[in-house]
Amino acid sequence: MTVLTFGLVTVAGFFAGLVGYVTGIASLISYPALLAAGLSPVSANVTNTVAMVAVGAGSTAKAGAAVAGNSRSLILHLGCAALGGLGGAVLLLTTPAEVFDALVPILIALASASLLLQPKLRELAGNRTFPRLYPLATAVVALYGGYFGAGAGVMFLALILVCTSETIWRASVLKSVLTGVANLVAAAGFALFGPVHWLAAAAMGLGAFAGGWCGPAVVARLPPAGMRIGVALCGFGLAGYLAIG
């Protein structure tokens, strides 16, 4: 990897981290950037997972104290995210790549629809929370995140906003923390058994950390309804892109 390529991947990582924090679709920038840098699809996928750990690290370093109110609940959900991320890594390393290809656009589209309908879904639920469904669903989304990752942030954001009464700002921080944990556990497996391109991962991760650091301040200035709708539309766009591709 040349110095120029390293710099370009770092810049792509910054925008991936920022866009990923705000919209949950970091991989729409980071994955193609790694392919453009010359990595094979499998190597780009596992390298991207390793690098995207930095988004969660950056956002947690900036605004992590905001989600530490209920430590017992947070630990439970972090554990579910870790187990799901581990399962996703195992699936990626042991199953054919085509297994989830047909399901991925559908899952992202469903999550995006849930975001659009979130106020109505909360109203129909009587503003109740779902403490039993939430941890299980966290593990399932993390499983997907460890396997592929693109759109996992959209899924986590939809899950948190539908199953809890969190504000969109706190939900965004939680989404990044849970995604980061799932990626971290999956990355540990990829580091041992996957074709990680470490120089590319370092470049992408450096930029992604900076982007994740800037993310909470950006989200705090966005109107909640506009952000929710914007993320949902980005999710639909990603689902369509993956379905066509």
CSV table of C-alpha atoms in Angstrom, one decimal:
chain,number,residue,atom,x,y,z
A,1,MET,CA,0.0,0.0,0.0
A,2,THR,CA,1.4,3.4,-1.0
A,3,VAL,CA,1.5,6.5,1.2
A,4,LEU,CA,-1.2,8.1,-1.1
A,5,THR,CA,-3.4,5.0,-0.8
A,6,PHE,CA,-3.0,5.0,3.0
A,7,GLY,CA,-4.0,8.7,3.1
A,8,LEU,CA,-7.0,8.2,0.9
A,9,VAL,CA,-8.2,5.2,2.9
A,10,THR,CA,-7.8,7.3,6.1
A,11,VAL,CA,-9.9,10.1,4.7
A,12,ALA,CA,-12.5,7.5,3.6
A,13,GLY,CA,-12.4,6.1,7.1
A,14,PHE,CA,-13.2,9.6,8.6
A,15,PHE,CA,-16.3,10.0,6.4
A,16,ALA,CA,-17.3,6.4,7.0
A,17,GLY,CA,-17.1,7.0,10.8
A,18,LEU,CA,-19.0,10.2,10.7
A,19,VAL,CA,-21.7,8.9,8.3
A,20,GLY,CA,-21.8,5.6,10.1
A,21,TYR,CA,-22.5,7.3,13.5
A,22,VAL,CA,-25.2,9.5,12.0
A,23,THR,CA,-26.9,7.0,9.7
A,24,GLY,CA,-25.6,3.6,10.6
A,25,ILE,CA,-24.3,2.8,7.1
A,26,ALA,CA,-20.6,3.3,7.5
A,27,SER,CA,-19.8,0.2,5.3
A,28,LEU,CA,-21.4,1.9,2.3
A,29,ILE,CA,-18.3,4.1,2.3
A,30,SER,CA,-15.6,2.0,3.9
A,31,TYR,CA,-16.2,-1.3,2.1
A,32,PRO,CA,-16.0,0.1,-1.5
A,33,ALA,CA,-13.0,2.2,-0.4
A,34,LEU,CA,-11.1,-1.0,0.7
A,35,LEU,CA,-12.1,-2.7,-2.6
A,36,ALA,CA,-10.7,0.3,-4.5
A,37,ALA,CA,-7.5,0.0,-2.5
A,38,GLY,CA,-7.0,-3.4,-4.1
A,39,LEU,CA,-8.4,-5.8,-1.4
A,40,SER,CA,-10.3,-8.9,-2.4
A,41,PRO,CA,-14.0,-8.9,-1.3
A,42,VAL,CA,-13.4,-11.3,1.6
A,43,SER,CA,-10.3,-9.5,2.8
A,44,ALA,CA,-12.2,-6.1,2.5
A,45,ASN,CA,-15.1,-7.5,4.5
A,46,VAL,CA,-13.0,-8.7,7.4
A,47,THR,CA,-10.7,-5.7,7.3
A,48,ASN,CA,-13.7,-3.4,7.3
A,49,THR,CA,-15.1,-5.2,10.4
A,50,VAL,CA,-11.7,-4.7,12.2
A,51,ALA,CA,-11.5,-1.0,11.2
A,52,MET,CA,-15.1,-0.2,12.1
A,53,VAL,CA,-14.4,-1.0,15.8
A,54,ALA,CA,-12.9,2.4,15.8
A,55,VAL,CA,-16.2,4.1,15.1
A,56,GLY,CA,-17.6,2.8,18.4
A,57,ALA,CA,-14.4,3.6,20.2
A,58,GLY,CA,-14.5,7.2,19.0
A,59,SER,CA,-18.1,7.8,19.8
A,60,THR,CA,-17.9,6.1,23.2
A,61,ALA,CA,-14.8,8.2,24.1
A,62,LYS,CA,-16.7,11.3,23.2
A,63,ALA,CA,-20.2,10.5,24.6
A,64,GLY,CA,-20.0,7.1,26.4
A,65,ALA,CA,-21.0,8.5,29.8
A,66,ALA,CA,-24.4,9.3,28.4
A,67,VAL,CA,-25.4,5.7,28.2
A,68,ALA,CA,-23.9,4.5,31.5
A,69,GLY,CA,-27.0,5.3,33.6
A,70,ASN,CA,-28.3,1.7,34.0
A,71,SER,CA,-25.1,-0.3,34.2
A,72,ARG,CA,-26.8,-3.7,34.7
A,73,SER,CA,-29.0,-3.3,31.6
A,74,LEU,CA,-26.0,-2.0,29.6
A,75,ILE,CA,-23.8,-5.0,30.6
A,76,LEU,CA,-26.6,-7.4,29.6
A,77,HIS,CA,-26.9,-5.8,26.2
A,78,LEU,CA,-23.2,-5.6,25.7
A,79,GLY,CA,-22.9,-9.3,26.5
A,80,CYS,CA,-25.6,-10.1,23.9
A,81,ALA,CA,-23.9,-8.0,21.3
A,82,ALA,CA,-20.6,-9.8,22.0
A,83,LEU,CA,-22.2,-13.2,21.6
A,84,GLY,CA,-23.9,-12.2,18.4
A,85,GLY,CA,-20.7,-10.7,17.0
A,86,LEU,CA,-18.9,-13.9,17.8
A,87,GLY,CA,-21.6,-16.0,16.1
A,88,GLY,CA,-21.5,-13.8,13.0
A,89,ALA,CA,-17.7,-14.2,12.7
A,90,VAL,CA,-18.0,-17.9,12.9
A,91,LEU,CA,-20.7,-17.9,10.3
A,92,LEU,CA,-18.7,-15.8,7.9
A,93,LEU,CA,-15.6,-18.0,8.3
A,94,THR,CA,-17.4,-21.3,8.0
A,95,THR,CA,-20.4,-20.9,5.6
A,96,PRO,CA,-20.6,-20.0,1.8
A,97,ALA,CA,-20.9,-16.2,1.2
A,98,GLU,CA,-24.2,-16.7,-0.6
A,99,VAL,CA,-26.1,-17.9,2.5
A,100,PHE,CA,-27.3,-14.5,3.7
A,101,ASP,CA,-27.1,-12.6,0.4
A,102,ALA,CA,-30.8,-12.7,-0.3
A,103,LEU,CA,-31.8,-11.8,3.3
A,104,VAL,CA,-29.6,-8.8,3.8
A,105,PRO,CA,-31.6,-6.3,1.7
A,106,ILE,CA,-34.8,-7.5,3.3
A,107,LEU,CA,-33.5,-7.1,6.8
A,108,ILE,CA,-32.2,-3.6,6.2
A,109,ALA,CA,-35.5,-2.6,4.5
A,110,LEU,CA,-37.5,-3.9,7.5
A,111,ALA,CA,-35.3,-2.0,9.9
A,112,SER,CA,-35.7,1.2,7.8
A,113,ALA,CA,-39.5,0.7,7.7
A,114,SER,CA,-39.5,0.3,11.5
A,115,LEU,CA,-37.6,3.7,11.8
A,116,LEU,CA,-40.2,5.4,9.6
A,117,LEU,CA,-43.0,3.9,11.6
A,118,GLN,CA,-41.4,4.3,15.0
A,119,PRO,CA,-43.7,6.9,16.4
A,120,LYS,CA,-46.8,4.8,15.4
A,121,LEU,CA,-45.2,1.6,16.6
A,122,ARG,CA,-44.5,3.2,20.0
A,123,GLU,CA,-48.0,4.5,20.1
A,124,LEU,CA,-49.4,1.0,19.4
A,125,ALA,CA,-47.2,-0.4,22.1
A,126,GLY,CA,-48.7,2.0,24.6
A,127,ASN,CA,-45.2,3.4,25.1
A,128,ARG,CA,-44.2,0.2,26.9
A,129,THR,CA,-40.7,-1.1,26.8
A,130,PHE,CA,-39.7,-4.7,25.9
A,131,PRO,CA,-37.0,-5.8,28.3
A,132,ARG,CA,-37.2,-9.5,27.3
A,133,LEU,CA,-37.3,-9.0,23.5
A,134,TYR,CA,-34.6,-6.3,23.5
A,135,PRO,CA,-31.6,-8.4,24.6
A,136,LEU,CA,-32.5,-11.3,22.2
A,137,ALA,CA,-33.0,-8.9,19.3
A,138,THR,CA,-29.7,-7.3,20.2
A,139,ALA,CA,-27.9,-10.6,19.8
A,140,VAL,CA,-29.6,-11.3,16.5
A,141,VAL,CA,-28.7,-7.9,15.0
A,142,ALA,CA,-25.1,-8.4,16.3
A,143,LEU,CA,-25.0,-11.8,14.6
A,144,TYR,CA,-25.7,-10.1,11.4
A,145,GLY,CA,-23.2,-7.3,12.2
A,146,GLY,CA,-20.5,-9.8,12.8
A,147,TYR,CA,-21.3,-11.6,9.6
A,148,PHE,CA,-21.5,-8.7,7.2
A,149,GLY,CA,-22.1,-5.4,9.0
A,150,ALA,CA,-23.5,-3.1,6.3
A,151,GLY,CA,-26.7,-1.6,7.7
A,152,ALA,CA,-26.2,-3.1,11.2
A,153,GLY,CA,-26.3,0.4,12.7
A,154,VAL,CA,-29.6,1.1,11.0
A,155,MET,CA,-31.0,-2.2,12.5
A,156,PHE,CA,-29.6,-1.3,16.0
A,157,LEU,CA,-31.1,2.2,15.9
A,158,ALA,CA,-34.5,0.9,14.8
A,159,LEU,CA,-34.4,-1.8,17.5
A,160,ILE,CA,-33.5,0.7,20.3
A,161,LEU,CA,-36.1,3.3,19.3
A,162,VAL,CA,-38.9,0.7,18.9
A,163,CYS,CA,-38.2,-1.4,22.0
A,164,THR,CA,-37.3,1.4,24.4
A,165,SER,CA,-38.2,5.0,25.3
A,166,GLU,CA,-34.7,6.4,24.6
A,167,THR,CA,-34.2,9.6,22.8
A,168,ILE,CA,-32.7,9.5,19.3
A,169,TRP,CA,-29.5,11.0,20.6
A,170,ARG,CA,-29.0,8.4,23.3
A,171,ALA,CA,-30.1,5.7,20.9
A,172,SER,CA,-27.4,6.8,18.5
A,173,VAL,CA,-24.7,6.5,21.1
A,174,LEU,CA,-26.1,3.1,22.2
A,175,LYS,CA,-26.2,2.0,18.6
A,176,SER,CA,-22.6,2.8,18.1
A,177,VAL,CA,-21.5,1.1,21.4
A,178,LEU,CA,-23.4,-2.1,20.6
A,179,THR,CA,-22.1,-2.1,17.0
A,180,GLY,CA,-18.6,-1.5,18.2
A,181,VAL,CA,-18.7,-4.4,20.7
A,182,ALA,CA,-20.1,-6.8,18.0
A,183,ASN,CA,-17.4,-5.7,15.6
A,184,LEU,CA,-14.7,-6.0,18.3
A,185,VAL,CA,-15.5,-9.6,19.1
A,186,ALA,CA,-15.9,-10.5,15.4
A,187,ALA,CA,-12.6,-8.7,14.7
A,188,ALA,CA,-10.8,-10.8,17.3
A,189,GLY,CA,-11.9,-13.9,15.4
A,190,PHE,CA,-10.9,-12.4,12.0
A,191,ALA,CA,-7.5,-11.4,13.4
A,192,LEU,CA,-6.8,-15.0,14.2
A,193,PHE,CA,-8.4,-16.8,11.3
A,194,GLY,CA,-9.3,-14.2,8.6
A,195,PRO,CA,-7.3,-12.5,5.8
A,196,VAL,CA,-7.1,-9.1,7.5
A,197,HIS,CA,-5.0,-6.4,5.7
A,198,TRP,CA,-3.6,-4.8,8.8
A,199,LEU,CA,-2.2,-1.7,7.1
A,200,ALA,CA,-5.5,-0.9,5.5
A,201,ALA,CA,-7.3,-1.6,8.7
A,202,ALA,CA,-5.0,0.8,10.5
A,203,ALA,CA,-5.6,3.6,7.9
A,204,MET,CA,-9.4,3.0,7.9
A,205,GLY,CA,-9.5,2.7,11.7
A,206,LEU,CA,-7.6,5.9,12.3
A,207,GLY,CA,-10.0,7.9,10.1
A,208,ALA,CA,-13.1,6.1,11.5
A,209,PHE,CA,-12.1,6.9,15.1
A,210,ALA,CA,-12.0,10.6,14.2
A,211,GLY,CA,-15.3,10.4,12.5
A,212,GLY,CA,-16.9,8.5,15.4
A,213,TRP,CA,-15.5,11.2,17.8
A,214,CYS,CA,-17.2,14.0,15.8
A,215,GLY,CA,-20.5,12.1,15.4
A,216,PRO,CA,-22.2,12.8,18.7
A,217,ALA,CA,-21.8,16.6,18.3
A,218,VAL,CA,-23.3,16.4,14.8
A,219,VAL,CA,-26.3,14.3,15.9
A,220,ALA,CA,-27.0,16.6,18.8
A,221,ARG,CA,-27.6,19.4,16.4
A,222,LEU,CA,-30.0,17.5,14.1
A,223,PRO,CA,-33.8,17.5,14.5
A,224,PRO,CA,-34.8,14.1,15.8
A,225,ALA,CA,-37.7,13.5,13.4
A,226,GLY,CA,-35.6,14.6,10.4
A,227,MET,CA,-32.7,12.4,11.5
A,228,ARG,CA,-35.0,9.4,11.9
A,229,ILE,CA,-36.5,9.8,8.5
A,230,GLY,CA,-33.1,10.5,6.9
A,231,VAL,CA,-31.6,7.4,8.4
A,232,ALA,CA,-34.6,5.3,7.2
A,233,LEU,CA,-34.2,6.7,3.7
A,234,CYS,CA,-30.5,5.9,3.7
A,235,GLY,CA,-31.4,2.4,4.8
A,236,PHE,CA,-33.8,1.9,2.0
A,237,GLY,CA,-31.1,3.2,-0.4
A,238,LEU,CA,-28.6,0.7,1.0
A,239,ALA,CA,-31.1,-2.2,0.8
A,240,GLY,CA,-31.8,-1.3,-2.9
A,241,TYR,CA,-28.1,-1.0,-3.7
A,242,LEU,CA,-27.4,-4.4,-2.1
A,243,ALA,CA,-30.4,-6.0,-3.8
A,244,ILE,CA,-29.3,-4.8,-7.3
A,245,GLY,CA,-25.6,-5.5,-6.7
